[in-house]
Tab-separated table of C-alpha atoms and ligand atoms in Angstrom:
chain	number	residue	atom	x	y	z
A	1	UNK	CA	63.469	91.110	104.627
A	2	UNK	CA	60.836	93.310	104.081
A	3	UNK	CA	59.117	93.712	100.293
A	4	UNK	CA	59.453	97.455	100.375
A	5	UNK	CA	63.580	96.790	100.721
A	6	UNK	CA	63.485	94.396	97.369
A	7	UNK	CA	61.376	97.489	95.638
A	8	UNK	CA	63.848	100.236	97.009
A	9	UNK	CA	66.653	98.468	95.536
A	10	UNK	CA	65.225	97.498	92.439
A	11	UNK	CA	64.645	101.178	91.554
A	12	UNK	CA	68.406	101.377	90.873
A	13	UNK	CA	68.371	97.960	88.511
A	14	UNK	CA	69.338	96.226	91.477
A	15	UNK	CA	68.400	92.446	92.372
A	16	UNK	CA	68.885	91.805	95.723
A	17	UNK	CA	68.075	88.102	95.332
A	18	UNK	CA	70.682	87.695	92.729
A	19	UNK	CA	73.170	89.714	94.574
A	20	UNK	CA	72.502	87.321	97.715
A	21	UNK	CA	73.654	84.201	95.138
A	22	UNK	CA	76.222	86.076	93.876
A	23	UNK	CA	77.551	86.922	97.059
A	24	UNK	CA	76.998	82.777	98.642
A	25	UNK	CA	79.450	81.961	96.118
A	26	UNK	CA	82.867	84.128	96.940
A	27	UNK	CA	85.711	82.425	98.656
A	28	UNK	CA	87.010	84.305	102.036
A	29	UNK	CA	89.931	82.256	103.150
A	30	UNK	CA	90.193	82.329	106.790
A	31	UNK	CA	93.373	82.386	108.242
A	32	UNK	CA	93.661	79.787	110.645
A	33	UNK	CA	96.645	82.166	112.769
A	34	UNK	CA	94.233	84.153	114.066
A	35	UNK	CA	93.523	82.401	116.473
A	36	UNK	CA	97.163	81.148	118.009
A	37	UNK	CA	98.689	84.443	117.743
A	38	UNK	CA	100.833	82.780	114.246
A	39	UNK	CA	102.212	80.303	116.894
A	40	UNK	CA	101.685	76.891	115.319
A	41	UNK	CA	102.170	73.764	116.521
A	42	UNK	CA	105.717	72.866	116.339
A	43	UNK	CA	106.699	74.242	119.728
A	44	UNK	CA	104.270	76.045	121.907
A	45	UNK	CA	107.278	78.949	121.914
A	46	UNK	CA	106.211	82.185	120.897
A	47	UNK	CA	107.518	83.725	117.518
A	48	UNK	CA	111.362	84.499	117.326
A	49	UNK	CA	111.493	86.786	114.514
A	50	UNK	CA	110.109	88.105	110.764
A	51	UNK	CA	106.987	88.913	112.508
A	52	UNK	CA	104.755	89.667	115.973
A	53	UNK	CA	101.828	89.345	117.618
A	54	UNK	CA	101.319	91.287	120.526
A	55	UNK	CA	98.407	90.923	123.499
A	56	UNK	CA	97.865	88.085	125.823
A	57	UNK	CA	93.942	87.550	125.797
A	58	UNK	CA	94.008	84.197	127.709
A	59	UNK	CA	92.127	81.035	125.656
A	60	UNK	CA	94.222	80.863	122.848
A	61	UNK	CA	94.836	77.443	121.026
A	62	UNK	CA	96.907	75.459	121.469
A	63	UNK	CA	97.182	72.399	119.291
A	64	UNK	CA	95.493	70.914	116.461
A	65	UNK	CA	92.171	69.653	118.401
A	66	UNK	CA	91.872	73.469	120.027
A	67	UNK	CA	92.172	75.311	116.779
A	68	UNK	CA	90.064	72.539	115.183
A	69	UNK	CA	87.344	73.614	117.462
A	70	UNK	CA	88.092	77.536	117.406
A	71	UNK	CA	87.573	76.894	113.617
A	72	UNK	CA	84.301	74.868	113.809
A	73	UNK	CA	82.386	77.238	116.201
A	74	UNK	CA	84.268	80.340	114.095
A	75	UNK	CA	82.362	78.858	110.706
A	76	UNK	CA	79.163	79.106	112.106
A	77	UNK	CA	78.720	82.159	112.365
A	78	UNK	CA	80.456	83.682	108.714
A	79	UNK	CA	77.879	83.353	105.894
A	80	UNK	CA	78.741	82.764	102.681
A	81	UNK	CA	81.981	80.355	100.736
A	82	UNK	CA	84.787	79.590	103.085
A	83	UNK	CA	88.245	78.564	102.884
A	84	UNK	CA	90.818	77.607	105.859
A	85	UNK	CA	94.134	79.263	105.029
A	86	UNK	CA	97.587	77.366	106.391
A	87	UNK	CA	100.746	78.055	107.454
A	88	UNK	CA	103.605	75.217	107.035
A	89	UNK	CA	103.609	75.618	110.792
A	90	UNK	CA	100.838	74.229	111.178
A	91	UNK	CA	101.535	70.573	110.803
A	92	UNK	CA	98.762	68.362	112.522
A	93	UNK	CA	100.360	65.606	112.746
A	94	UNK	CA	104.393	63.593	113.388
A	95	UNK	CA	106.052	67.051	112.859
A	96	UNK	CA	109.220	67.431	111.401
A	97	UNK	CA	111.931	70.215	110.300
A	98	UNK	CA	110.257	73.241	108.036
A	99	UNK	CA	112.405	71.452	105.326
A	100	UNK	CA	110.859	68.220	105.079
A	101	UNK	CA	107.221	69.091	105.169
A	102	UNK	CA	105.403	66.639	102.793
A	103	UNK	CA	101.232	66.466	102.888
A	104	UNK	CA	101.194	63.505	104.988
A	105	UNK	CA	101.511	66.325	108.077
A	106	UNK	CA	98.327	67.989	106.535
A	107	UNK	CA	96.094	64.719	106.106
A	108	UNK	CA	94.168	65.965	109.491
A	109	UNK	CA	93.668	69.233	107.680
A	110	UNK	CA	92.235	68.201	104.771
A	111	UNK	CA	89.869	65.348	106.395
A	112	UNK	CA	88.604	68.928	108.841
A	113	UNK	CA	88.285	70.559	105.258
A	114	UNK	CA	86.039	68.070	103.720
A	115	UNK	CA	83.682	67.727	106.549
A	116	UNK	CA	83.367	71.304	106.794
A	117	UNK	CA	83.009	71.487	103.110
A	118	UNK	CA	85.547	74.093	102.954
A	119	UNK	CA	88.660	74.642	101.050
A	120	UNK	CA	92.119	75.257	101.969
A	121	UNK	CA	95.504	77.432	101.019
A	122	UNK	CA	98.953	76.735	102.433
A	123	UNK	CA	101.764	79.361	102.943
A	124	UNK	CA	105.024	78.368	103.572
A	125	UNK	CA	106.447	79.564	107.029
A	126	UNK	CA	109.320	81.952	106.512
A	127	UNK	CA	109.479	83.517	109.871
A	128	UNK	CA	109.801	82.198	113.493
A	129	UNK	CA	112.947	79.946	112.622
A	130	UNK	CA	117.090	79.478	113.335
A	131	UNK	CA	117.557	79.282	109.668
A	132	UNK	CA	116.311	82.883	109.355
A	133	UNK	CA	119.816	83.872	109.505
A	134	UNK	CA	120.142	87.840	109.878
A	135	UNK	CA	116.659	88.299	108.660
A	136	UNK	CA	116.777	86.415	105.253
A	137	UNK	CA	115.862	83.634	104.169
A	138	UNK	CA	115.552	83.428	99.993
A	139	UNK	CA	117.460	86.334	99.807
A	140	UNK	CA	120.353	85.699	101.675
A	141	UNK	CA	123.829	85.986	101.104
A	142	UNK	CA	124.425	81.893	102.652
A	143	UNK	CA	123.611	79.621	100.413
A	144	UNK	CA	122.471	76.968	102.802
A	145	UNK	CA	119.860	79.676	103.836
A	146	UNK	CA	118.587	79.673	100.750
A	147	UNK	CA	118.979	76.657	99.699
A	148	UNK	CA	116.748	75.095	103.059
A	149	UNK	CA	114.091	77.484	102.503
A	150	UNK	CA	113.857	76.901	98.515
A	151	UNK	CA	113.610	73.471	99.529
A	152	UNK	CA	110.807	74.277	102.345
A	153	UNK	CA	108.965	76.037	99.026
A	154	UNK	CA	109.040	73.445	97.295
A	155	UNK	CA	107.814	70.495	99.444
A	156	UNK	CA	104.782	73.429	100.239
A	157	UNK	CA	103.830	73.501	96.437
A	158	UNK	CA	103.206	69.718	96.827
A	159	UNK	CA	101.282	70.033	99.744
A	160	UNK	CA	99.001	73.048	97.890
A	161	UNK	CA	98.874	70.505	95.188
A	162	UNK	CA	97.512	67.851	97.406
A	163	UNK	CA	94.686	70.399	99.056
A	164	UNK	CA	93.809	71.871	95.561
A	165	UNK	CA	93.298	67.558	93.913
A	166	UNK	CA	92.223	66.417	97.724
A	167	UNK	CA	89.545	69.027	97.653
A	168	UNK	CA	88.471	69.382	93.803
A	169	UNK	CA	89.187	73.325	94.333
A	170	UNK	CA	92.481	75.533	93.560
A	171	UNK	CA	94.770	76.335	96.690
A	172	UNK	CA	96.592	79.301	96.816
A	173	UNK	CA	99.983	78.877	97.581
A	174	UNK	CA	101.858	82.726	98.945
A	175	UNK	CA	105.207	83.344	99.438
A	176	UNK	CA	105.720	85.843	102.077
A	177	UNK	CA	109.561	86.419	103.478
A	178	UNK	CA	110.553	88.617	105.917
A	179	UNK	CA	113.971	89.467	104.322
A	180	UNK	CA	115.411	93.616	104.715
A	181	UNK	CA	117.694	95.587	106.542
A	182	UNK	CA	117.152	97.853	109.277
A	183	UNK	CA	119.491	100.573	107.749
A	184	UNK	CA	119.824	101.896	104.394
A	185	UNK	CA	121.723	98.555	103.011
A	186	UNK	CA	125.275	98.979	100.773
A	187	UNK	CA	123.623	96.935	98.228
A	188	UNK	CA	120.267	96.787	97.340
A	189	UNK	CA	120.577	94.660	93.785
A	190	UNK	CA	121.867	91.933	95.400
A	191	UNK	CA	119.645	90.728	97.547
A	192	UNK	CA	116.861	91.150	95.005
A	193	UNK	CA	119.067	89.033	92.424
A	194	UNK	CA	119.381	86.291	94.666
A	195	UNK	CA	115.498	86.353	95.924
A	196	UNK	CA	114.976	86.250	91.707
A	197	UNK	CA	116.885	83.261	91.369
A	198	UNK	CA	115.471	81.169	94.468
A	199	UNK	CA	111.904	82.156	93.302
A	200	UNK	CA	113.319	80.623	89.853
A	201	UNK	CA	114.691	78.195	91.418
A	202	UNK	CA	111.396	76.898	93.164
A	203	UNK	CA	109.273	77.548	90.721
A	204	UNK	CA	111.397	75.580	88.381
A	205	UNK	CA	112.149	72.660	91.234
A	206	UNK	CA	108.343	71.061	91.016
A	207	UNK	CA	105.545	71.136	88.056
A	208	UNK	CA	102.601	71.563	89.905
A	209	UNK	CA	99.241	71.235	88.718
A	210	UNK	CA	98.352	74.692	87.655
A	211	UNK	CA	94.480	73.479	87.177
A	212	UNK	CA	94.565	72.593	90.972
A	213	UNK	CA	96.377	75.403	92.355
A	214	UNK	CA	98.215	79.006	91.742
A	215	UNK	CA	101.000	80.607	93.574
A	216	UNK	CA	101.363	84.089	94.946
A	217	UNK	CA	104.269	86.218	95.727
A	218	UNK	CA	103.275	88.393	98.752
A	219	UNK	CA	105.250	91.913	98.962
A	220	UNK	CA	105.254	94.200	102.074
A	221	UNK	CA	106.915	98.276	102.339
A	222	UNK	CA	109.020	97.314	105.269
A	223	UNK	CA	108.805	95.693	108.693
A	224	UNK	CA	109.773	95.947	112.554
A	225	UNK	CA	113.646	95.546	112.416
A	226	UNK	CA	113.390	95.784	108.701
A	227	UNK	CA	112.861	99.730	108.383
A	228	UNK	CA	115.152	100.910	105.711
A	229	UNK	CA	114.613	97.798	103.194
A	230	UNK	CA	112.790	94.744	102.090
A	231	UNK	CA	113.613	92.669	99.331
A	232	UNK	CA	110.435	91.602	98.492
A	233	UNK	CA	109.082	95.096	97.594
A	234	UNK	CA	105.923	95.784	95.451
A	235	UNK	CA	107.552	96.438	92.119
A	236	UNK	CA	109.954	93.594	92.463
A	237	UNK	CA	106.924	90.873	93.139
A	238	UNK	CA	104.720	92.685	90.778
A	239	UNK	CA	107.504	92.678	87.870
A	240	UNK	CA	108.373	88.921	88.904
A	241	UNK	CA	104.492	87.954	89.050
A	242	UNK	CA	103.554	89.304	85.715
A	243	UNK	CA	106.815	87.692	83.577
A	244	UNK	CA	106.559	84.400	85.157
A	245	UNK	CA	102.642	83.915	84.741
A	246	UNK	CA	102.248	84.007	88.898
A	247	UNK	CA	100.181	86.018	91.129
A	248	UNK	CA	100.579	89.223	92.711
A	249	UNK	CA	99.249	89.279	96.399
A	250	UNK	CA	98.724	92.651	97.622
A	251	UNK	CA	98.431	92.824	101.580
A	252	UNK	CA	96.056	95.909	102.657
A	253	UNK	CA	98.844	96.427	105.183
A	254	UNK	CA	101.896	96.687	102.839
A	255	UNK	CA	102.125	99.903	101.549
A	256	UNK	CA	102.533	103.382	102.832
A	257	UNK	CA	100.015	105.008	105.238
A	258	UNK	CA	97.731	107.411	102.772
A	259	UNK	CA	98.365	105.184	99.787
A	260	UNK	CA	95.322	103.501	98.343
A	261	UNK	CA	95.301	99.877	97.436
A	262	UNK	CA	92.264	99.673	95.841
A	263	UNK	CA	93.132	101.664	93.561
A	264	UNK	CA	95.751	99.519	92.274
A	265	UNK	CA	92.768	97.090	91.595
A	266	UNK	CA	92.139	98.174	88.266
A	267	UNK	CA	95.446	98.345	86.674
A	268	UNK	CA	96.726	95.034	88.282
A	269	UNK	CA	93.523	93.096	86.625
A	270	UNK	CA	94.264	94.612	82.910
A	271	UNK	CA	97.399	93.109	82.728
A	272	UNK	CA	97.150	90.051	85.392
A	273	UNK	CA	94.297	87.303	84.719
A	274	UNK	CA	94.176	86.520	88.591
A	275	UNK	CA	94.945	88.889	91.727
A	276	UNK	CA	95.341	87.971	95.016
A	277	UNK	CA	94.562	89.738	98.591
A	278	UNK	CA	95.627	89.598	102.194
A	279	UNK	CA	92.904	91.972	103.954
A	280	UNK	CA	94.114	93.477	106.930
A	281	UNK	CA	93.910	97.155	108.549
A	282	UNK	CA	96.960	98.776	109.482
A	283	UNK	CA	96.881	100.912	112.555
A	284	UNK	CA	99.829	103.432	111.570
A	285	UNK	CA	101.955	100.402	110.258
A	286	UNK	CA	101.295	97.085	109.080
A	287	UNK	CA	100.039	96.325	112.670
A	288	UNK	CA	97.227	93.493	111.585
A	289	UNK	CA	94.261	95.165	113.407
A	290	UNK	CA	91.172	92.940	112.840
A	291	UNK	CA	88.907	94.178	109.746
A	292	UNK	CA	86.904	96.920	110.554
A	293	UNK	CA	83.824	97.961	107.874
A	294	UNK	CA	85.893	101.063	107.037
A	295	UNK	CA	86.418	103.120	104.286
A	296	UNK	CA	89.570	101.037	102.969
A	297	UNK	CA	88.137	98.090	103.258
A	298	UNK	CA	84.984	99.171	101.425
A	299	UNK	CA	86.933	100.868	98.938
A	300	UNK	CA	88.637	97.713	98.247
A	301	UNK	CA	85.596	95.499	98.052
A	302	UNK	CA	83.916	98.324	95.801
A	303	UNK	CA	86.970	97.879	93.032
A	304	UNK	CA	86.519	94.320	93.239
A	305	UNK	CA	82.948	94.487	92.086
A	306	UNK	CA	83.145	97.617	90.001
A	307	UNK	CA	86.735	95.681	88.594
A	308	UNK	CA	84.436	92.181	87.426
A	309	UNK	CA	86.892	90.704	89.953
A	310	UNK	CA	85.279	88.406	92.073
A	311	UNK	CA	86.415	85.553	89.997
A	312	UNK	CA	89.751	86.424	89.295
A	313	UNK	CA	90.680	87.014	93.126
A	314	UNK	CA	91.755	84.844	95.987
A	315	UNK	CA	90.451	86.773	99.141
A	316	UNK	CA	92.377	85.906	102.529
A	317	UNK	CA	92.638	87.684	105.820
A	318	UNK	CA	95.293	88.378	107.463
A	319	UNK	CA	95.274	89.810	111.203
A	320	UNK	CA	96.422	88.497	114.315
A	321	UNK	CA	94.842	90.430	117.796
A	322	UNK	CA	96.317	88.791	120.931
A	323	UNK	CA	94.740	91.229	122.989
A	324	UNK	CA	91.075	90.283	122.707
A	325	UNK	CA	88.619	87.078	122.346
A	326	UNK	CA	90.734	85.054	119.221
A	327	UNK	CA	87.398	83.696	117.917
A	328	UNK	CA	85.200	86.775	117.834
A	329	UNK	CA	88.368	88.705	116.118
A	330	UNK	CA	87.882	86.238	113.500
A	331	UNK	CA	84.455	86.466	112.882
A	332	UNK	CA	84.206	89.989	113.119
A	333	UNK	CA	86.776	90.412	110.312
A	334	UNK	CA	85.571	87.672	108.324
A	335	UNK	CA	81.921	89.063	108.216
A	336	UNK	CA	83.128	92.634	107.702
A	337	UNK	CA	84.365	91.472	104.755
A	338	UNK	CA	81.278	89.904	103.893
A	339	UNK	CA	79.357	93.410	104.616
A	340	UNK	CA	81.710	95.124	102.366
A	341	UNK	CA	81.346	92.694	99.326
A	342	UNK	CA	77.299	92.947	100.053
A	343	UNK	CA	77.419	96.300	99.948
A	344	UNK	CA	79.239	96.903	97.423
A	345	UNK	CA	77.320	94.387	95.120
A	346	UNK	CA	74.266	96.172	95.992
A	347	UNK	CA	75.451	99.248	94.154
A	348	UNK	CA	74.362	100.461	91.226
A	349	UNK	CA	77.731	101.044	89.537
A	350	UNK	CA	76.066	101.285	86.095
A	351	UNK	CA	74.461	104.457	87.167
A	352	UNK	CA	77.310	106.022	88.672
A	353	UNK	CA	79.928	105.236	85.439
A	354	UNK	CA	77.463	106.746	83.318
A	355	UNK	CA	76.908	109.978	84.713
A	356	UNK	CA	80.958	110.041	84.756
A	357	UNK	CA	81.214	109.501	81.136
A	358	UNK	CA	78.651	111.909	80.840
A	359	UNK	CA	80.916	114.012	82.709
A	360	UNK	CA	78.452	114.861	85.285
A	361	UNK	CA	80.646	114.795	88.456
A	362	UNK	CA	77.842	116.553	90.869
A	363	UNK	CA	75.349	113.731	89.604
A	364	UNK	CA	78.004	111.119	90.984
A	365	UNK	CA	78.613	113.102	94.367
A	366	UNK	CA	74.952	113.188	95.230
A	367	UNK	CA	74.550	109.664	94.341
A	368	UNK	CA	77.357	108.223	96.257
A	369	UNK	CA	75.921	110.037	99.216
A	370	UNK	CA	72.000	109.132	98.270
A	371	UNK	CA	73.480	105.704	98.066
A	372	UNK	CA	75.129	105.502	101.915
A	373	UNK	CA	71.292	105.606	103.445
A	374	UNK	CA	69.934	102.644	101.722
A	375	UNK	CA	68.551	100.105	103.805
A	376	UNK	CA	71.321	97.038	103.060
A	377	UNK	CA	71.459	96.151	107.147
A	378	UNK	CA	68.425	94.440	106.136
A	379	UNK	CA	69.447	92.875	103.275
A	380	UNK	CA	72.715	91.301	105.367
A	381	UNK	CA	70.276	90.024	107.722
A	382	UNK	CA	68.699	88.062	105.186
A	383	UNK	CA	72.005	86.893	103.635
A	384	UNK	CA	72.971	85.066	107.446
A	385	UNK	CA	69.677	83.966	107.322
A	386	UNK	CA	69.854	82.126	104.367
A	387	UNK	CA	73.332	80.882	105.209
A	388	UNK	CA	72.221	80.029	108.407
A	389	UNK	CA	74.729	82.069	110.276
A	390	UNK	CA	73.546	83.794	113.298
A	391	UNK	CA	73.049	87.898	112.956
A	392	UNK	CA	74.431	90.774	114.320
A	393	UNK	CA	72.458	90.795	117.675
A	394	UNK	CA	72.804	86.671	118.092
A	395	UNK	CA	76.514	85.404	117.330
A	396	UNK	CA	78.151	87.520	119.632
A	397	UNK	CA	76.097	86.111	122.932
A	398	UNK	CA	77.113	82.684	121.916
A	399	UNK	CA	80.548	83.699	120.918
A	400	UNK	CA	80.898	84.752	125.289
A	401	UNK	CA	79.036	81.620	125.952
A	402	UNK	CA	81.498	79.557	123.812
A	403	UNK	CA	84.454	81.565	125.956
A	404	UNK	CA	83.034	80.536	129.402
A	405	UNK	CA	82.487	77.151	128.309
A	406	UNK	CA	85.821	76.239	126.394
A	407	UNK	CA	88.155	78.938	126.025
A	408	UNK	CA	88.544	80.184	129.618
A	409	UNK	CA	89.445	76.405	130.684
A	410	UNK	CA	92.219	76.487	128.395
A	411	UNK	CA	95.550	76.526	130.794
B	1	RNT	C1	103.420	89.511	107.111
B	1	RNT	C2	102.544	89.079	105.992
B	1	RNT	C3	102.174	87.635	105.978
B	1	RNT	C4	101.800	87.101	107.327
B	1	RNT	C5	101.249	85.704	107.309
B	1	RNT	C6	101.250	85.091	108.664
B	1	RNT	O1	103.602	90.845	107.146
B	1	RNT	O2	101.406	89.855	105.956
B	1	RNT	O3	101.188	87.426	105.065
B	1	RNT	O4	100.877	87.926	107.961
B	1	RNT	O5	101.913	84.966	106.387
B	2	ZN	ZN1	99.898	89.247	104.564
């Protein structure tokens, strides 16, 4: 990195050393169902329902050793703090029923997490399943429905428990369930009670170790086949979060197309210690399009920073592209989220709140736009440098070598 870059940026107070530390040390959970298409490995069957992947890129993974290796090339190449984040379908190894899940199926996982020096997060797998009767799961009217997925929750807050004391890190464990109707329901309460009282029910069915691990409740506007309703909804999880002293997840892809999410940054952090995040871009709906350095996204890493945030978030992505190379989806996303966070740690935000409060809006236009032209393409450069990932011009050559040379032999 050149001197004059250091000098340019400390003109606005900023430390670009500092802000290179700052930045080694935030978590990006990876989501490991990137790069299966969310398939998993208790069947090689596609997904049946609650959610879909669409494309047919061939060289996807297909069992623990391929996604094992997806994952080790993958981490080469994103700088910075890195977690692997599960799904229940994902057991590595004598798989049994969703139900019974214990950590003994997520040993291999946690031996691939420690030599990678990475951590991990678990989600239980509500989705893809015969007991998703009608679309619901926690929510729905059979008891045995709910009753074999509160139990599924509950053997995955053990397994979180094992990764967070395995791992000496917390684990996010997120509850996502598909549960809605496709039409405008008859009831709407009742569903909602009933999700209430499994959540309750869980949460109330195992102590865990809340200085190894935190759980999220995940909420999303509405689905394919789920159009008119979803039980989980935003104010539901985010009334349920804050009175029972869990997390709120907010997926970038959850909410309606023009709404901003990171502007609900701010007012979830004054009244929630901890936040949590599913990045994602939605293409017209919650379509999982991999990360793009866009506006949204940088608007989101922006409140973040801005927020103080950076300790009080978990950071995942979630996208799943079928329809191009699996690994370089991930790493694209993963580092665009890294760009974002750099760039938005390399802004003077001091500057700009104080010529607000001095009610100077024209001073904060032209210095949001002086601001866009600053040379932090060089600064990133320096940050994979001194991660030792490879930069923009490099990973992506080995990323098509790596596809001749493993995925393309995949059957
Ligand atoms: C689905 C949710 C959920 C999933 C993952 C696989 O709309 O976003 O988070 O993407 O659990
Ligand atoms: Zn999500």
């Amino acid at each position: 990195m050149r001197e004059e870059v250091i000098d340019i940026y400390k003109s606005y107070g900023i430390d670009v050393n500092e802000v290179i530390n700052k930045l080694k040390k935030v978590k990006i959970s990876l989501h490991c169902w990137q790069l299966d298409d969310v398939t998993g490995f208790e069947n090689s069957g596609e997904l049946t329902g609650g959610i879909q992947a669409t494309g047919s890129y061939p060289g996807k993974a297909r069992n623990f050793k391929e996604l094992t290796d997806d994952l080790d090339f993958a981490l080469k190449y994103i700088p910075g703090s890195k977690k692997i984040n599960l799904h229940a379908c994902y057991q590595a190894q004598d798989v049994v029923d969703r139900a019974d899940v214990s950590p003994h199926q997520f040993a291999p996982w946690v031996d691939f997490a420690k030599s990678h020096k990475v951590g991990l997060d678990f989600n239980p797998t509500i989705f893809s399943s015969p007991m998703l009767v009608d679309n619901m799961s926690l929510s729905s009217p059979l008891k045995n429905v709910r009753d074999y997925w509160i139990r599924h929750c509950i053997n995955s807050l053990k397994i979180t428990e094992y990764f967070g004391k395995e791992l000496g890190e917390k684990a996010l464990m997120n509850i996502w369930i598909p549960d809605g109707f496709k039409d405008v329901p008859a009831d709407r309460l009742g569903p909602r009670k009933r999700l209430k009282e499994s959540l309750d029910l869980i949460l109330s069915g195992y102590k865990y170790d809340k200085t190894v691990m935190d759980v999220a409740v995940e909420s999303k506007l509405f689905g394919i086949g789920m159009e008119s309703y979803t039980t989980g909804s935003h104010e539901f999880y985010m009334n349920y979060a804050i009175k029972n002293n869990i997390l709120c997840l907010l997926d970038t892809g959850h909410f309606h197309q023009g709404e901003n999410v990171a502007d609900k940054i701010s007012s979830m952090l004054l009244f929630n210690d901890k936040l949590a995040f599913h990045v994602s871009r939605p293409v017209r709906w919650d379509s999982d399009h991999v990360l793009k350095l866009n506006d949204d996204l940088q608007d989101v890493a922006d409140e973040l920073v801005k927020c103080d945030g950076l300790d009080k978030t978990y950071i995942a992505l979630d996208y799943f592209d079928a329809s191009i190379n699996r690994v370089a989806a991930l790493i694209i996303g993963a580092r665009n989220m890294e760009k974002a966070l750099l760039k938005a740690l390399l802004t003077p935000w001091i500057l700009l709140k104080t010529a607000q409060d001095e009610i100077n809006h024209t001073k904060v236009l032209a210095l949001q736009e002086e601001l866009k032209t600053l040379p932090w393409a060089e600064v990133w450069d320096e940050y994979c440098k001194e991660c030792n990932a490879k930069s923009e011009k490099e990973w992506f050559e080995d990323c098509l070598k790596y596809e001749k040379d493993v995925l393309s032999k995949r059957g």
